[in-house]
């Protein structure tokens, strides 16, 4: 159980943690995809991406340790469903996470601004740097993928035999594994803030020649992770290890 904090403290720590997550996450994708970057054309790009997102989770969760290091609305909802986070605190978590995701993605854009500008003619495809963009867009099946991946992430957090901030490394390893094993179909959002915040940032940032933010798909990486979190929370309530 995390210590009692004010709403402002929750927003602050979740904001910082989620911003760090998105700085690392969007940054590693930009590093791989944009031209004239060190990782441009590297055939091991997916490995770089999943490791970068993993480090983002470790960094963000550690920074947000005072609130339990949720940095993910799905984790917050799952913990609330299982009775481990008060529902009265949930809105503060969500506000911090969404604002942090937006700012973290914007910081990554600032780091790579020159590369974005140099990529002017191909920037119509850069939404995938910020938000998930499945190679085969079938919303129902994409929803299934996101639900399953998030279910196991949240279930692990709820029932794993540790409750120590020192074990954020275990969750980091799991996120890397999810990316490697389950991330291909959708880009593994497994976190509504991770997708919604950067998608909103992409829609307003002055990126030359950028394409659409694809808001028609945006509901999938929101609903899928939340559904997976609710199912994991409900299961955790009846599992002996969740008591």
PDB file of C-alpha atoms in Angstrom:
ATOM      1  CA  UNK A   1       0.000   0.000   0.000  1.00  0.00           C
ATOM      2  CA  UNK A   2       1.424   3.380  -1.002  1.00  0.00           C
ATOM      3  CA  UNK A   3       1.561   6.209   1.568  1.00  0.00           C
ATOM      4  CA  UNK A   4      -1.300   8.697   1.687  1.00  0.00           C
ATOM      5  CA  UNK A   5      -0.553  11.575  -0.663  1.00  0.00           C
ATOM      6  CA  UNK A   6      -2.431  14.669  -1.707  1.00  0.00           C
ATOM      7  CA  UNK A   7      -3.988  14.883  -5.144  1.00  0.00           C
ATOM      8  CA  UNK A   8      -1.317  17.355  -6.210  1.00  0.00           C
ATOM      9  CA  UNK A   9       1.504  15.026  -5.140  1.00  0.00           C
ATOM     10  CA  UNK A  10      -0.060  12.145  -7.047  1.00  0.00           C
ATOM     11  CA  UNK A  11      -0.309  14.286 -10.188  1.00  0.00           C
ATOM     12  CA  UNK A  12       3.295  15.467  -9.778  1.00  0.00           C
ATOM     13  CA  UNK A  13       4.937  12.055  -9.380  1.00  0.00           C
ATOM     14  CA  UNK A  14       2.782  10.333 -11.989  1.00  0.00           C
ATOM     15  CA  UNK A  15       3.436  13.216 -14.378  1.00  0.00           C
ATOM     16  CA  UNK A  16       7.203  12.924 -13.960  1.00  0.00           C
ATOM     17  CA  UNK A  17       7.219   9.147 -14.229  1.00  0.00           C
ATOM     18  CA  UNK A  18       5.007   8.991 -17.302  1.00  0.00           C
ATOM     19  CA  UNK A  19       6.935  11.813 -18.980  1.00  0.00           C
ATOM     20  CA  UNK A  20      10.153   9.825 -18.505  1.00  0.00           C
ATOM     21  CA  UNK A  21       8.487   6.736 -19.961  1.00  0.00           C
ATOM     22  CA  UNK A  22       7.420   8.592 -23.102  1.00  0.00           C
ATOM     23  CA  UNK A  23      10.738  10.398 -23.482  1.00  0.00           C
ATOM     24  CA  UNK A  24      12.496   7.037 -23.651  1.00  0.00           C
ATOM     25  CA  UNK A  25       9.768   5.282 -25.637  1.00  0.00           C
ATOM     26  CA  UNK A  26       9.139   7.838 -28.373  1.00  0.00           C
ATOM     27  CA  UNK A  27      12.835   8.634 -28.440  1.00  0.00           C
ATOM     28  CA  UNK A  28      13.924   5.077 -29.139  1.00  0.00           C
ATOM     29  CA  UNK A  29      11.418   4.748 -31.998  1.00  0.00           C
ATOM     30  CA  UNK A  30      12.573   8.043 -33.464  1.00  0.00           C
ATOM     31  CA  UNK A  31      16.160   6.849 -33.135  1.00  0.00           C
ATOM     32  CA  UNK A  32      15.377   3.793 -35.227  1.00  0.00           C
ATOM     33  CA  UNK A  33      13.027   5.223 -37.830  1.00  0.00           C
ATOM     34  CA  UNK A  34      14.159   8.750 -38.635  1.00  0.00           C
ATOM     35  CA  UNK A  35      16.995   9.307 -41.140  1.00  0.00           C
ATOM     36  CA  UNK A  36      20.349  10.650 -40.128  1.00  0.00           C
ATOM     37  CA  UNK A  37      20.056   9.124 -36.690  1.00  0.00           C
ATOM     38  CA  UNK A  38      22.553   6.654 -35.224  1.00  0.00           C
ATOM     39  CA  UNK A  39      20.196   3.695 -35.422  1.00  0.00           C
ATOM     40  CA  UNK A  40      18.809   4.503 -38.880  1.00  0.00           C
ATOM     41  CA  UNK A  41      18.629   1.339 -40.983  1.00  0.00           C
ATOM     42  CA  UNK A  42      19.742  -0.961 -38.172  1.00  0.00           C
ATOM     43  CA  UNK A  43      18.199  -4.398 -38.797  1.00  0.00           C
ATOM     44  CA  UNK A  44      17.934  -4.971 -35.047  1.00  0.00           C
ATOM     45  CA  UNK A  45      15.492  -2.071 -34.736  1.00  0.00           C
ATOM     46  CA  UNK A  46      12.790  -4.038 -32.934  1.00  0.00           C
ATOM     47  CA  UNK A  47      15.277  -5.132 -30.271  1.00  0.00           C
ATOM     48  CA  UNK A  48      16.291  -1.516 -29.787  1.00  0.00           C
ATOM     49  CA  UNK A  49      12.649  -0.468 -29.508  1.00  0.00           C
ATOM     50  CA  UNK A  50      11.668  -3.044 -26.896  1.00  0.00           C
ATOM     51  CA  UNK A  51      14.787  -2.371 -24.820  1.00  0.00           C
ATOM     52  CA  UNK A  52      14.209   1.379 -25.033  1.00  0.00           C
ATOM     53  CA  UNK A  53      10.617   1.047 -23.880  1.00  0.00           C
ATOM     54  CA  UNK A  54      11.752  -1.288 -21.114  1.00  0.00           C
ATOM     55  CA  UNK A  55      14.270   1.239 -19.860  1.00  0.00           C
ATOM     56  CA  UNK A  56      11.526   3.860 -20.068  1.00  0.00           C
ATOM     57  CA  UNK A  57       9.346   1.742 -17.788  1.00  0.00           C
ATOM     58  CA  UNK A  58      12.174   1.235 -15.305  1.00  0.00           C
ATOM     59  CA  UNK A  59      13.050   4.925 -15.274  1.00  0.00           C
ATOM     60  CA  UNK A  60       9.487   6.194 -15.149  1.00  0.00           C
ATOM     61  CA  UNK A  61       8.312   3.751 -12.481  1.00  0.00           C
ATOM     62  CA  UNK A  62      11.340   4.485 -10.323  1.00  0.00           C
ATOM     63  CA  UNK A  63      10.788   8.240 -10.573  1.00  0.00           C
ATOM     64  CA  UNK A  64       7.104   7.760  -9.696  1.00  0.00           C
ATOM     65  CA  UNK A  65       7.907   5.384  -6.832  1.00  0.00           C
ATOM     66  CA  UNK A  66       6.177   7.605  -4.260  1.00  0.00           C
ATOM     67  CA  UNK A  67       2.827   6.765  -5.879  1.00  0.00           C
ATOM     68  CA  UNK A  68       3.660   3.128  -6.553  1.00  0.00           C
ATOM     69  CA  UNK A  69       5.117   3.781 -10.008  1.00  0.00           C
ATOM     70  CA  UNK A  70       1.923   3.101 -11.938  1.00  0.00           C
ATOM     71  CA  UNK A  71       2.672   5.353 -14.983  1.00  0.00           C
ATOM     72  CA  UNK A  72      -0.145   3.506 -16.762  1.00  0.00           C
ATOM     73  CA  UNK A  73      -3.929   3.956 -16.435  1.00  0.00           C
ATOM     74  CA  UNK A  74      -4.375   0.214 -16.966  1.00  0.00           C
ATOM     75  CA  UNK A  75      -2.179  -0.524 -13.946  1.00  0.00           C
ATOM     76  CA  UNK A  76      -4.045   2.069 -11.866  1.00  0.00           C
ATOM     77  CA  UNK A  77      -7.444   0.639 -12.838  1.00  0.00           C
ATOM     78  CA  UNK A  78      -6.281  -2.927 -12.237  1.00  0.00           C
ATOM     79  CA  UNK A  79      -4.997  -2.035  -8.771  1.00  0.00           C
ATOM     80  CA  UNK A  80      -8.237  -0.211  -7.976  1.00  0.00           C
ATOM     81  CA  UNK A  81     -10.288  -3.195  -9.129  1.00  0.00           C
ATOM     82  CA  UNK A  82      -8.246  -5.408  -6.802  1.00  0.00           C
ATOM     83  CA  UNK A  83      -8.685  -3.026  -3.879  1.00  0.00           C
ATOM     84  CA  UNK A  84      -5.024  -1.981  -3.792  1.00  0.00           C
ATOM     85  CA  UNK A  85      -5.554   1.651  -4.860  1.00  0.00           C
ATOM     86  CA  UNK A  86      -8.447   3.808  -3.541  1.00  0.00           C
ATOM     87  CA  UNK A  87     -10.896   4.740  -6.289  1.00  0.00           C
ATOM     88  CA  UNK A  88     -10.902   8.296  -4.948  1.00  0.00           C
ATOM     89  CA  UNK A  89      -7.249   8.610  -6.028  1.00  0.00           C
ATOM     90  CA  UNK A  90      -7.697   7.168  -9.516  1.00  0.00           C
ATOM     91  CA  UNK A  91      -8.566  10.491 -11.252  1.00  0.00           C
ATOM     92  CA  UNK A  92      -5.360  12.051  -9.930  1.00  0.00           C
ATOM     93  CA  UNK A  93      -3.300   9.172 -11.284  1.00  0.00           C
ATOM     94  CA  UNK A  94      -4.963   9.450 -14.687  1.00  0.00           C
ATOM     95  CA  UNK A  95      -4.440  13.205 -14.939  1.00  0.00           C
ATOM     96  CA  UNK A  96      -0.759  12.885 -14.080  1.00  0.00           C
ATOM     97  CA  UNK A  97      -0.248  10.008 -16.492  1.00  0.00           C
ATOM     98  CA  UNK A  98      -1.951  11.662 -19.454  1.00  0.00           C
ATOM     99  CA  UNK A  99      -0.222  15.006 -18.966  1.00  0.00           C
ATOM    100  CA  UNK A 100       3.109  13.273 -18.475  1.00  0.00           C
ATOM    101  CA  UNK A 101       2.659  11.227 -21.629  1.00  0.00           C
ATOM    102  CA  UNK A 102       1.908  14.352 -23.675  1.00  0.00           C
ATOM    103  CA  UNK A 103       4.908  16.246 -22.308  1.00  0.00           C
ATOM    104  CA  UNK A 104       7.269  13.256 -22.560  1.00  0.00           C
ATOM    105  CA  UNK A 105       6.406  12.779 -26.225  1.00  0.00           C
ATOM    106  CA  UNK A 106       6.903  16.493 -26.840  1.00  0.00           C
ATOM    107  CA  UNK A 107      10.337  16.349 -25.188  1.00  0.00           C
ATOM    108  CA  UNK A 108      11.302  13.459 -27.478  1.00  0.00           C
ATOM    109  CA  UNK A 109      10.235  15.571 -30.482  1.00  0.00           C
ATOM    110  CA  UNK A 110      12.436  18.426 -29.247  1.00  0.00           C
ATOM    111  CA  UNK A 111      15.430  16.069 -28.973  1.00  0.00           C
ATOM    112  CA  UNK A 112      14.864  14.854 -32.558  1.00  0.00           C
ATOM    113  CA  UNK A 113      13.552  18.072 -34.124  1.00  0.00           C
ATOM    114  CA  UNK A 114      16.381  18.336 -36.645  1.00  0.00           C
ATOM    115  CA  UNK A 115      15.792  14.730 -37.751  1.00  0.00           C
ATOM    116  CA  UNK A 116      12.064  15.385 -38.125  1.00  0.00           C
ATOM    117  CA  UNK A 117      12.820  18.483 -40.211  1.00  0.00           C
ATOM    118  CA  UNK A 118      15.289  16.532 -42.364  1.00  0.00           C
ATOM    119  CA  UNK A 119      12.603  13.918 -42.923  1.00  0.00           C
ATOM    120  CA  UNK A 120      10.200  16.506 -44.316  1.00  0.00           C
ATOM    121  CA  UNK A 121       9.212  14.522 -47.424  1.00  0.00           C
ATOM    122  CA  UNK A 122       8.392  11.329 -45.507  1.00  0.00           C
ATOM    123  CA  UNK A 123       6.829  12.788 -42.364  1.00  0.00           C
ATOM    124  CA  UNK A 124       3.372  11.562 -43.369  1.00  0.00           C
ATOM    125  CA  UNK A 125       4.380   8.216 -41.837  1.00  0.00           C
ATOM    126  CA  UNK A 126       5.773   9.531 -38.557  1.00  0.00           C
ATOM    127  CA  UNK A 127       2.608   9.019 -36.492  1.00  0.00           C
ATOM    128  CA  UNK A 128       4.012   5.548 -35.759  1.00  0.00           C
ATOM    129  CA  UNK A 129       6.855   7.146 -33.808  1.00  0.00           C
ATOM    130  CA  UNK A 130       4.361   8.619 -31.364  1.00  0.00           C
ATOM    131  CA  UNK A 131       1.381   6.262 -31.325  1.00  0.00           C
ATOM    132  CA  UNK A 132       0.730   2.613 -32.063  1.00  0.00           C
ATOM    133  CA  UNK A 133       0.005   1.802 -35.675  1.00  0.00           C
ATOM    134  CA  UNK A 134      -0.741  -1.862 -36.440  1.00  0.00           C
ATOM    135  CA  UNK A 135       0.646  -3.247 -39.710  1.00  0.00           C
ATOM    136  CA  UNK A 136      -2.673  -5.072 -40.220  1.00  0.00           C
ATOM    137  CA  UNK A 137      -5.456  -2.774 -39.053  1.00  0.00           C
ATOM    138  CA  UNK A 138      -8.375  -4.924 -37.928  1.00  0.00           C
ATOM    139  CA  UNK A 139      -9.741  -3.127 -34.844  1.00  0.00           C
ATOM    140  CA  UNK A 140     -11.468  -6.127 -33.267  1.00  0.00           C
ATOM    141  CA  UNK A 141      -8.387  -8.340 -33.495  1.00  0.00           C
ATOM    142  CA  UNK A 142      -6.125  -5.441 -32.554  1.00  0.00           C
ATOM    143  CA  UNK A 143      -8.340  -5.029 -29.478  1.00  0.00           C
ATOM    144  CA  UNK A 144      -7.873  -8.701 -28.630  1.00  0.00           C
ATOM    145  CA  UNK A 145      -4.086  -8.352 -28.860  1.00  0.00           C
ATOM    146  CA  UNK A 146      -3.996  -5.309 -26.593  1.00  0.00           C
ATOM    147  CA  UNK A 147      -6.373  -6.905 -24.075  1.00  0.00           C
ATOM    148  CA  UNK A 148      -4.355 -10.108 -23.763  1.00  0.00           C
ATOM    149  CA  UNK A 149      -0.981  -8.387 -23.471  1.00  0.00           C
ATOM    150  CA  UNK A 150      -2.225  -5.925 -20.861  1.00  0.00           C
ATOM    151  CA  UNK A 151      -4.052  -8.618 -18.924  1.00  0.00           C
ATOM    152  CA  UNK A 152      -0.815 -10.469 -18.241  1.00  0.00           C
ATOM    153  CA  UNK A 153       1.090  -7.286 -17.445  1.00  0.00           C
ATOM    154  CA  UNK A 154      -1.456  -6.184 -14.844  1.00  0.00           C
ATOM    155  CA  UNK A 155      -1.998  -9.661 -13.462  1.00  0.00           C
ATOM    156  CA  UNK A 156       1.738 -10.017 -12.876  1.00  0.00           C
ATOM    157  CA  UNK A 157       1.825  -6.708 -11.029  1.00  0.00           C
ATOM    158  CA  UNK A 158      -1.144  -7.731  -8.874  1.00  0.00           C
ATOM    159  CA  UNK A 159      -0.091 -11.232  -7.870  1.00  0.00           C
ATOM    160  CA  UNK A 160       3.694 -11.480  -8.275  1.00  0.00           C
ATOM    161  CA  UNK A 161       5.391 -12.419  -4.971  1.00  0.00           C
ATOM    162  CA  UNK A 162       7.014  -9.030  -4.416  1.00  0.00           C
ATOM    163  CA  UNK A 163       5.792  -5.636  -3.354  1.00  0.00           C
ATOM    164  CA  UNK A 164       9.063  -3.715  -3.335  1.00  0.00           C
ATOM    165  CA  UNK A 165      10.105  -0.783  -5.537  1.00  0.00           C
ATOM    166  CA  UNK A 166      13.459  -2.551  -5.952  1.00  0.00           C
ATOM    167  CA  UNK A 167      11.655  -5.041  -8.175  1.00  0.00           C
ATOM    168  CA  UNK A 168      10.640  -2.586 -10.894  1.00  0.00           C
ATOM    169  CA  UNK A 169      13.286  -4.464 -12.861  1.00  0.00           C
ATOM    170  CA  UNK A 170      10.947  -7.477 -12.935  1.00  0.00           C
ATOM    171  CA  UNK A 171       8.177  -5.434 -14.526  1.00  0.00           C
ATOM    172  CA  UNK A 172      10.713  -3.940 -16.931  1.00  0.00           C
ATOM    173  CA  UNK A 173      11.747  -7.421 -18.029  1.00  0.00           C
ATOM    174  CA  UNK A 174       8.103  -8.327 -18.511  1.00  0.00           C
ATOM    175  CA  UNK A 175       7.462  -5.274 -20.682  1.00  0.00           C
ATOM    176  CA  UNK A 176      10.505  -6.156 -22.809  1.00  0.00           C
ATOM    177  CA  UNK A 177       9.137  -9.690 -23.106  1.00  0.00           C
ATOM    178  CA  UNK A 178       5.686  -8.454 -24.078  1.00  0.00           C
ATOM    179  CA  UNK A 179       7.257  -6.300 -26.767  1.00  0.00           C
ATOM    180  CA  UNK A 180       9.326  -9.173 -28.099  1.00  0.00           C
ATOM    181  CA  UNK A 181       6.602 -11.808 -27.950  1.00  0.00           C
ATOM    182  CA  UNK A 182       3.264  -9.985 -28.283  1.00  0.00           C
ATOM    183  CA  UNK A 183       4.107  -6.558 -29.663  1.00  0.00           C
ATOM    184  CA  UNK A 184       4.120  -7.245 -33.383  1.00  0.00           C
ATOM    185  CA  UNK A 185       0.395  -7.114 -34.178  1.00  0.00           C
ATOM    186  CA  UNK A 186      -0.340  -3.705 -32.655  1.00  0.00           C
ATOM    187  CA  UNK A 187       2.904  -2.155 -31.429  1.00  0.00           C
ATOM    188  CA  UNK A 188       1.858  -3.087 -27.864  1.00  0.00           C
ATOM    189  CA  UNK A 189       0.423   0.052 -26.329  1.00  0.00           C
ATOM    190  CA  UNK A 190      -0.557  -1.842 -23.119  1.00  0.00           C
ATOM    191  CA  UNK A 191      -0.987   1.640 -21.659  1.00  0.00           C
ATOM    192  CA  UNK A 192      -3.727   4.102 -22.694  1.00  0.00           C
ATOM    193  CA  UNK A 193      -1.618   7.119 -21.682  1.00  0.00           C
ATOM    194  CA  UNK A 194       1.326   5.840 -23.716  1.00  0.00           C
ATOM    195  CA  UNK A 195      -0.805   6.035 -26.865  1.00  0.00           C
ATOM    196  CA  UNK A 196      -3.273   8.865 -26.198  1.00  0.00           C
ATOM    197  CA  UNK A 197      -0.791  11.437 -24.871  1.00  0.00           C
ATOM    198  CA  UNK A 198       1.723  11.096 -27.732  1.00  0.00           C
ATOM    199  CA  UNK A 199      -1.070  10.896 -30.330  1.00  0.00           C
ATOM    200  CA  UNK A 200      -2.424  14.209 -29.041  1.00  0.00           C
ATOM    201  CA  UNK A 201       1.078  15.676 -29.056  1.00  0.00           C
ATOM    202  CA  UNK A 202       1.609  14.549 -32.657  1.00  0.00           C
ATOM    203  CA  UNK A 203      -1.645  16.183 -33.694  1.00  0.00           C
ATOM    204  CA  UNK A 204      -0.507  19.627 -32.487  1.00  0.00           C
ATOM    205  CA  UNK A 205       3.281  19.615 -32.924  1.00  0.00           C
ATOM    206  CA  UNK A 206       4.645  21.612 -35.928  1.00  0.00           C
ATOM    207  CA  UNK A 207       6.146  18.621 -37.731  1.00  0.00           C
ATOM    208  CA  UNK A 208       6.692  19.442 -41.427  1.00  0.00           C
ATOM    209  CA  UNK A 209       4.551  17.414 -43.818  1.00  0.00           C
ATOM    210  CA  UNK A 210       3.080  15.200 -41.109  1.00  0.00           C
ATOM    211  CA  UNK A 211       0.117  12.946 -41.785  1.00  0.00           C
ATOM    212  CA  UNK A 212      -3.013  12.269 -39.808  1.00  0.00           C
ATOM    213  CA  UNK A 213      -2.948  11.268 -36.149  1.00  0.00           C
ATOM    214  CA  UNK A 214      -5.383   8.453 -37.072  1.00  0.00           C
ATOM    215  CA  UNK A 215      -7.901   9.228 -34.339  1.00  0.00           C
ATOM    216  CA  UNK A 216     -10.248   6.627 -35.815  1.00  0.00           C
ATOM    217  CA  UNK A 217      -7.979   3.904 -34.426  1.00  0.00           C
ATOM    218  CA  UNK A 218      -7.179   5.633 -31.143  1.00  0.00           C
ATOM    219  CA  UNK A 219      -9.964   3.912 -29.198  1.00  0.00           C
ATOM    220  CA  UNK A 220      -8.306   0.485 -29.545  1.00  0.00           C
ATOM    221  CA  UNK A 221      -5.146   1.211 -27.477  1.00  0.00           C
ATOM    222  CA  UNK A 222      -7.400   2.819 -24.860  1.00  0.00           C
ATOM    223  CA  UNK A 223     -10.186   0.260 -24.560  1.00  0.00           C
ATOM    224  CA  UNK A 224      -8.005  -2.850 -24.998  1.00  0.00           C
ATOM    225  CA  UNK A 225      -5.598  -2.103 -22.132  1.00  0.00           C
ATOM    226  CA  UNK A 226      -8.412  -0.971 -19.841  1.00  0.00           C
ATOM    227  CA  UNK A 227     -10.383  -4.127 -20.580  1.00  0.00           C
ATOM    228  CA  UNK A 228      -7.329  -6.268 -19.886  1.00  0.00           C
ATOM    229  CA  UNK A 229      -6.762  -4.404 -16.623  1.00  0.00           C
ATOM    230  CA  UNK A 230     -10.346  -4.879 -15.457  1.00  0.00           C
ATOM    231  CA  UNK A 231     -10.221  -8.609 -16.212  1.00  0.00           C
ATOM    232  CA  UNK A 232      -6.902  -8.954 -14.374  1.00  0.00           C
ATOM    233  CA  UNK A 233      -8.249  -7.013 -11.400  1.00  0.00           C
ATOM    234  CA  UNK A 234     -11.347  -9.188 -11.198  1.00  0.00           C
ATOM    235  CA  UNK A 235      -9.264 -12.349 -11.377  1.00  0.00           C
ATOM    236  CA  UNK A 236      -6.860 -11.077  -8.732  1.00  0.00           C
ATOM    237  CA  UNK A 237      -9.766 -10.644  -6.334  1.00  0.00           C
ATOM    238  CA  UNK A 238     -10.466 -14.367  -6.339  1.00  0.00           C
ATOM    239  CA  UNK A 239      -6.898 -15.678  -6.507  1.00  0.00           C
ATOM    240  CA  UNK A 240      -5.357 -16.754  -3.180  1.00  0.00           C
ATOM    241  CA  UNK A 241      -2.128 -14.960  -4.019  1.00  0.00           C
ATOM    242  CA  UNK A 242      -3.991 -11.662  -4.311  1.00  0.00           C
ATOM    243  CA  UNK A 243      -5.057 -11.634  -0.658  1.00  0.00           C
TER     244      UNK A 243
END
